[in-house]
Amino acid sequence: MVEGPGQDFLRLLSWVSPAFPTGGFAYSHALEWAVEAGDIIALDSLVDWMSALLVHGSLRADMIFIRHAWQAGEDIRKLEEIAAYAGACASSRERYEETVYQGEAFLKAASVWDDSLAQERGTTVRWPLPVAQGAVFRRGGAQERQALLAGGHMAVAAMVSAAVRLVPLGQTDGLRAQAMLEPAILEAVRQTERCGLDDVGTACFRSDLAAMHHETQETRLFRT
């Protein structure tokens, strides 16, 4: 692969773009049920919900997985151990499907730049999205902090996009939500700086319950 000044940054922009084909448009991370239940009704309640996920919930756990996958570097056995653990930590069937389907789509799409990871990994372990991100970002030249910020931004942008369609929010309020959530992304990066895999856990039980309830919703726009 020919390298040049700024090429690693260009790759990172491609990998976190909404146009990158991970299928993220099909998932709401339980926002759909939260909107139906009246937990999220406008901009402020959306920001409160997502801030909690970043600092105390599933998105915080994803930050830990991104960090440890990045730190694993070229060690494919370690990466597969992290992937298996991340999958086991999913709080429901829909959360598990959401993360592994997107993670494996992410790996497949990123192999256009470098297919070494796709060739090295086995077929017995499913790869959740944050583990795939950490591994690909590292091989693509992103620094650890860049990898975490990119993963956090990608998750927030996808959920805000879902909320714009569900609440509904206007496009301007969607952008306001992303701007208002920047401090929470930075705080999640800071808080997970010294976290080990044993620190993975969530305290956002309403969100976990929302993911479980989504399975039985009669009318759905999203897979999760």
mmCIF file of C-alpha atoms in Angstrom:
data_model
loop_
_atom_site.group_PDB
_atom_site.id
_atom_site.type_symbol
_atom_site.label_atom_id
_atom_site.label_comp_id
_atom_site.label_asym_id
_atom_site.label_seq_id
_atom_site.Cartn_x
_atom_site.Cartn_y
_atom_site.Cartn_z
ATOM 1 C CA MET A 1 0.000 0.000 0.000
ATOM 2 C CA VAL A 2 1.480 3.357 -1.064
ATOM 3 C CA GLU A 3 1.554 5.846 1.778
ATOM 4 C CA GLY A 4 1.587 9.602 1.499
ATOM 5 C CA PRO A 5 1.154 12.664 3.721
ATOM 6 C CA GLY A 6 -2.341 12.708 5.158
ATOM 7 C CA GLN A 7 -3.388 9.430 3.569
ATOM 8 C CA ASP A 8 -4.181 7.848 6.948
ATOM 9 C CA PHE A 9 -6.511 10.768 7.728
ATOM 10 C CA LEU A 10 -8.287 10.392 4.387
ATOM 11 C CA ARG A 11 -8.894 6.724 5.141
ATOM 12 C CA LEU A 12 -10.297 7.564 8.561
ATOM 13 C CA LEU A 13 -12.709 10.068 7.018
ATOM 14 C CA SER A 14 -13.925 7.373 4.627
ATOM 15 C CA TRP A 15 -14.385 4.814 7.401
ATOM 16 C CA VAL A 16 -16.550 7.076 9.591
ATOM 17 C CA SER A 17 -18.548 8.554 6.720
ATOM 18 C CA PRO A 18 -22.325 7.923 6.785
ATOM 19 C CA ALA A 19 -21.859 6.595 3.246
ATOM 20 C CA PHE A 20 -19.536 3.799 4.420
ATOM 21 C CA PRO A 21 -21.526 0.579 3.850
ATOM 22 C CA THR A 22 -21.972 -0.918 7.312
ATOM 23 C CA GLY A 23 -25.769 -0.915 7.140
ATOM 24 C CA GLY A 24 -25.982 1.487 10.062
ATOM 25 C CA PHE A 25 -29.083 3.166 8.604
ATOM 26 C CA ALA A 26 -31.070 0.034 9.560
ATOM 27 C CA TYR A 27 -30.374 0.293 13.310
ATOM 28 C CA SER A 28 -31.536 2.728 15.994
ATOM 29 C CA HIS A 29 -29.821 1.252 19.099
ATOM 30 C CA ALA A 30 -33.238 1.065 20.824
ATOM 31 C CA LEU A 31 -34.131 4.693 20.123
ATOM 32 C CA GLU A 32 -37.231 3.510 18.287
ATOM 33 C CA TRP A 33 -38.801 2.047 21.413
ATOM 34 C CA ALA A 34 -37.615 4.971 23.533
ATOM 35 C CA VAL A 35 -39.428 7.378 21.216
ATOM 36 C CA GLU A 36 -42.576 5.259 21.211
ATOM 37 C CA ALA A 37 -42.498 5.053 25.027
ATOM 38 C CA GLY A 38 -42.147 8.832 25.336
ATOM 39 C CA ASP A 39 -38.637 8.812 26.817
ATOM 40 C CA ILE A 40 -37.310 10.818 23.860
ATOM 41 C CA ILE A 41 -39.622 13.536 22.589
ATOM 42 C CA ALA A 42 -37.360 16.404 21.524
ATOM 43 C CA LEU A 43 -33.773 17.623 21.268
ATOM 44 C CA ASP A 44 -33.040 17.888 25.005
ATOM 45 C CA SER A 45 -34.317 14.422 25.901
ATOM 46 C CA LEU A 46 -32.358 12.916 22.997
ATOM 47 C CA VAL A 47 -29.137 14.569 24.170
ATOM 48 C CA ASP A 48 -29.743 13.436 27.763
ATOM 49 C CA TRP A 49 -30.348 9.837 26.635
ATOM 50 C CA MET A 50 -27.262 9.694 24.431
ATOM 51 C CA SER A 51 -25.018 11.481 26.934
ATOM 52 C CA ALA A 52 -25.893 8.789 29.476
ATOM 53 C CA LEU A 53 -25.006 6.062 26.956
ATOM 54 C CA LEU A 54 -21.631 7.680 26.310
ATOM 55 C CA VAL A 55 -20.664 8.185 29.938
ATOM 56 C CA HIS A 56 -22.450 5.293 31.682
ATOM 57 C CA GLY A 57 -23.837 2.927 29.050
ATOM 58 C CA SER A 58 -23.247 0.823 25.955
ATOM 59 C CA LEU A 59 -21.344 3.501 24.041
ATOM 60 C CA ARG A 60 -18.888 3.777 26.943
ATOM 61 C CA ALA A 61 -18.381 0.006 26.769
ATOM 62 C CA ASP A 62 -17.765 0.329 23.037
ATOM 63 C CA MET A 63 -15.058 2.901 23.752
ATOM 64 C CA ILE A 64 -13.286 0.352 25.934
ATOM 65 C CA PHE A 65 -13.491 -2.269 23.196
ATOM 66 C CA ILE A 66 -12.170 0.154 20.564
ATOM 67 C CA ARG A 67 -9.249 1.052 22.828
ATOM 68 C CA HIS A 68 -8.279 -2.540 23.586
ATOM 69 C CA ALA A 69 -8.664 -3.639 19.960
ATOM 70 C CA TRP A 70 -6.424 -0.754 18.928
ATOM 71 C CA GLN A 71 -3.872 -1.714 21.590
ATOM 72 C CA ALA A 72 -3.899 -5.360 20.448
ATOM 73 C CA GLY A 73 -2.306 -4.243 17.207
ATOM 74 C CA GLU A 74 -1.385 -7.159 14.917
ATOM 75 C CA ASP A 75 -2.122 -9.843 17.524
ATOM 76 C CA ILE A 76 -5.001 -11.639 15.803
ATOM 77 C CA ARG A 77 -5.485 -14.105 18.666
ATOM 78 C CA LYS A 78 -5.870 -11.265 21.155
ATOM 79 C CA LEU A 79 -8.259 -9.457 18.812
ATOM 80 C CA GLU A 80 -10.440 -12.539 18.533
ATOM 81 C CA GLU A 81 -10.497 -12.893 22.318
ATOM 82 C CA ILE A 82 -11.671 -9.289 22.606
ATOM 83 C CA ALA A 83 -14.245 -9.856 19.852
ATOM 84 C CA ALA A 84 -15.665 -12.914 21.609
ATOM 85 C CA TYR A 85 -15.866 -11.053 24.913
ATOM 86 C CA ALA A 86 -17.502 -8.006 23.313
ATOM 87 C CA GLY A 87 -20.133 -10.220 21.729
ATOM 88 C CA ALA A 88 -20.812 -11.932 25.055
ATOM 89 C CA CYS A 89 -21.364 -8.526 26.687
ATOM 90 C CA ALA A 90 -24.273 -7.616 24.410
ATOM 91 C CA SER A 91 -27.314 -7.124 26.623
ATOM 92 C CA SER A 92 -29.884 -8.623 24.232
ATOM 93 C CA ARG A 93 -30.255 -10.521 20.973
ATOM 94 C CA GLU A 94 -30.929 -7.349 19.004
ATOM 95 C CA ARG A 95 -27.904 -5.566 20.480
ATOM 96 C CA TYR A 96 -25.757 -8.566 19.543
ATOM 97 C CA GLU A 97 -27.053 -8.681 15.980
ATOM 98 C CA GLU A 98 -26.674 -4.914 15.597
ATOM 99 C CA THR A 99 -23.022 -4.931 16.583
ATOM 100 C CA VAL A 100 -21.835 -8.092 14.788
ATOM 101 C CA TYR A 101 -23.651 -7.423 11.515
ATOM 102 C CA GLN A 102 -22.216 -3.913 11.376
ATOM 103 C CA GLY A 103 -18.790 -5.059 12.545
ATOM 104 C CA GLU A 104 -18.433 -7.689 9.872
ATOM 105 C CA ALA A 105 -19.783 -5.335 7.190
ATOM 106 C CA PHE A 106 -17.210 -2.791 8.368
ATOM 107 C CA LEU A 107 -14.387 -5.333 8.033
ATOM 108 C CA LYS A 108 -15.529 -6.351 4.566
ATOM 109 C CA ALA A 109 -15.761 -2.768 3.321
ATOM 110 C CA ALA A 110 -12.434 -1.748 4.872
ATOM 111 C CA SER A 111 -10.684 -4.659 3.157
ATOM 112 C CA VAL A 112 -10.706 -2.527 -0.021
ATOM 113 C CA TRP A 113 -7.828 -0.606 1.587
ATOM 114 C CA ASP A 114 -6.115 -3.540 3.315
ATOM 115 C CA ASP A 115 -7.382 -7.123 3.272
ATOM 116 C CA SER A 116 -4.780 -8.543 5.681
ATOM 117 C CA LEU A 117 -7.159 -8.558 8.656
ATOM 118 C CA ALA A 118 -9.889 -10.275 6.653
ATOM 119 C CA GLN A 119 -7.395 -12.953 5.611
ATOM 120 C CA GLU A 120 -5.949 -13.491 9.097
ATOM 121 C CA ARG A 121 -9.143 -13.721 11.139
ATOM 122 C CA GLY A 122 -10.874 -17.035 11.625
ATOM 123 C CA THR A 123 -14.475 -17.912 10.914
ATOM 124 C CA THR A 124 -15.560 -19.069 14.368
ATOM 125 C CA VAL A 125 -15.645 -15.660 16.135
ATOM 126 C CA ARG A 126 -18.119 -12.890 15.273
ATOM 127 C CA TRP A 127 -16.607 -9.394 15.246
ATOM 128 C CA PRO A 128 -18.615 -6.640 16.964
ATOM 129 C CA LEU A 129 -18.342 -3.178 15.441
ATOM 130 C CA PRO A 130 -16.087 -1.489 18.061
ATOM 131 C CA VAL A 131 -13.548 -4.319 17.850
ATOM 132 C CA ALA A 132 -13.523 -4.127 14.061
ATOM 133 C CA GLN A 133 -13.114 -0.348 14.282
ATOM 134 C CA GLY A 134 -10.218 -0.489 16.730
ATOM 135 C CA ALA A 135 -8.351 -3.071 14.651
ATOM 136 C CA VAL A 136 -8.932 -1.346 11.312
ATOM 137 C CA PHE A 137 -8.196 2.149 12.617
ATOM 138 C CA ARG A 138 -4.881 0.927 14.072
ATOM 139 C CA ARG A 139 -3.818 -0.754 10.831
ATOM 140 C CA GLY A 140 -4.894 2.316 8.904
ATOM 141 C CA GLY A 141 -2.536 4.590 10.839
ATOM 142 C CA ALA A 142 -4.947 6.267 13.288
ATOM 143 C CA GLN A 143 -3.579 7.108 16.721
ATOM 144 C CA GLU A 144 -5.352 5.690 19.768
ATOM 145 C CA ARG A 145 -7.185 8.887 20.679
ATOM 146 C CA GLN A 146 -8.151 9.459 17.053
ATOM 147 C CA ALA A 147 -9.591 5.943 16.912
ATOM 148 C CA LEU A 148 -11.740 6.543 19.980
ATOM 149 C CA LEU A 149 -12.983 9.930 18.807
ATOM 150 C CA ALA A 150 -13.764 8.502 15.374
ATOM 151 C CA GLY A 151 -15.695 5.575 16.858
ATOM 152 C CA GLY A 152 -17.621 7.847 19.209
ATOM 153 C CA HIS A 153 -18.442 10.271 16.432
ATOM 154 C CA MET A 154 -19.626 7.460 14.149
ATOM 155 C CA ALA A 155 -21.939 6.036 16.831
ATOM 156 C CA VAL A 156 -23.409 9.423 17.714
ATOM 157 C CA ALA A 157 -23.934 10.437 14.085
ATOM 158 C CA ALA A 158 -25.766 7.176 13.346
ATOM 159 C CA MET A 159 -28.079 7.507 16.356
ATOM 160 C CA VAL A 160 -28.813 11.166 15.667
ATOM 161 C CA SER A 161 -29.685 10.256 12.084
ATOM 162 C CA ALA A 162 -32.151 7.672 13.409
ATOM 163 C CA ALA A 163 -33.623 10.215 15.823
ATOM 164 C CA VAL A 164 -34.137 12.767 13.056
ATOM 165 C CA ARG A 165 -36.439 10.229 11.383
ATOM 166 C CA LEU A 166 -38.096 8.911 14.540
ATOM 167 C CA VAL A 167 -38.859 11.828 16.880
ATOM 168 C CA PRO A 168 -38.968 13.535 14.345
ATOM 169 C CA LEU A 169 -36.303 16.208 14.617
ATOM 170 C CA GLY A 170 -35.462 18.741 11.956
ATOM 171 C CA GLN A 171 -32.069 18.585 10.301
ATOM 172 C CA THR A 172 -30.915 21.641 12.237
ATOM 173 C CA ASP A 173 -31.838 20.081 15.579
ATOM 174 C CA GLY A 174 -30.001 16.945 14.482
ATOM 175 C CA LEU A 175 -26.876 19.033 13.983
ATOM 176 C CA ARG A 176 -27.472 20.749 17.333
ATOM 177 C CA ALA A 177 -27.613 17.327 18.981
ATOM 178 C CA GLN A 178 -24.274 16.332 17.474
ATOM 179 C CA ALA A 179 -22.708 19.599 18.631
ATOM 180 C CA MET A 180 -24.143 19.245 22.137
ATOM 181 C CA LEU A 181 -22.847 15.665 22.421
ATOM 182 C CA GLU A 182 -19.221 16.519 21.648
ATOM 183 C CA PRO A 183 -18.353 17.075 25.356
ATOM 184 C CA ALA A 184 -19.870 13.678 26.246
ATOM 185 C CA ILE A 185 -17.740 11.967 23.583
ATOM 186 C CA LEU A 186 -14.629 13.641 24.969
ATOM 187 C CA GLU A 187 -15.610 12.693 28.516
ATOM 188 C CA ALA A 188 -16.104 9.049 27.501
ATOM 189 C CA VAL A 189 -12.639 9.012 25.930
ATOM 190 C CA ARG A 190 -11.162 10.491 29.110
ATOM 191 C CA GLN A 191 -12.997 8.156 31.478
ATOM 192 C CA THR A 192 -11.982 4.996 29.618
ATOM 193 C CA GLU A 193 -8.307 5.924 29.387
ATOM 194 C CA ARG A 194 -7.250 3.433 32.073
ATOM 195 C CA CYS A 195 -10.152 1.003 31.842
ATOM 196 C CA GLY A 196 -9.525 -2.690 31.364
ATOM 197 C CA LEU A 197 -11.922 -5.182 29.868
ATOM 198 C CA ASP A 198 -13.105 -5.994 33.401
ATOM 199 C CA ASP A 199 -14.467 -2.445 33.577
ATOM 200 C CA VAL A 200 -16.977 -3.087 30.790
ATOM 201 C CA GLY A 201 -20.523 -2.652 32.032
ATOM 202 C CA THR A 202 -23.478 -0.324 31.790
ATOM 203 C CA ALA A 203 -25.827 1.474 34.139
ATOM 204 C CA CYS A 204 -28.335 2.538 31.468
ATOM 205 C CA PHE A 205 -30.917 -0.127 32.180
ATOM 206 C CA ARG A 206 -33.749 1.736 30.461
ATOM 207 C CA SER A 207 -31.798 1.575 27.195
ATOM 208 C CA ASP A 208 -31.092 -2.146 27.628
ATOM 209 C CA LEU A 209 -34.784 -2.763 28.319
ATOM 210 C CA ALA A 210 -35.674 -0.681 25.270
ATOM 211 C CA ALA A 211 -33.576 -2.998 23.103
ATOM 212 C CA MET A 212 -35.431 -6.007 24.495
ATOM 213 C CA HIS A 213 -38.858 -4.406 24.030
ATOM 214 C CA HIS A 214 -38.044 -3.444 20.447
ATOM 215 C CA GLU A 215 -38.253 -7.112 19.437
ATOM 216 C CA THR A 216 -42.013 -7.106 20.059
ATOM 217 C CA GLN A 217 -42.941 -3.687 18.667
ATOM 218 C CA GLU A 218 -45.784 -4.026 16.187
ATOM 219 C CA THR A 219 -44.588 -1.237 13.871
ATOM 220 C CA ARG A 220 -40.873 -0.775 13.287
ATOM 221 C CA LEU A 221 -38.665 1.261 10.992
ATOM 222 C CA PHE A 222 -35.404 -0.226 12.267
ATOM 223 C CA ARG A 223 -34.023 -3.715 12.840
ATOM 224 C CA THR A 224 -32.983 -2.793 16.388
#
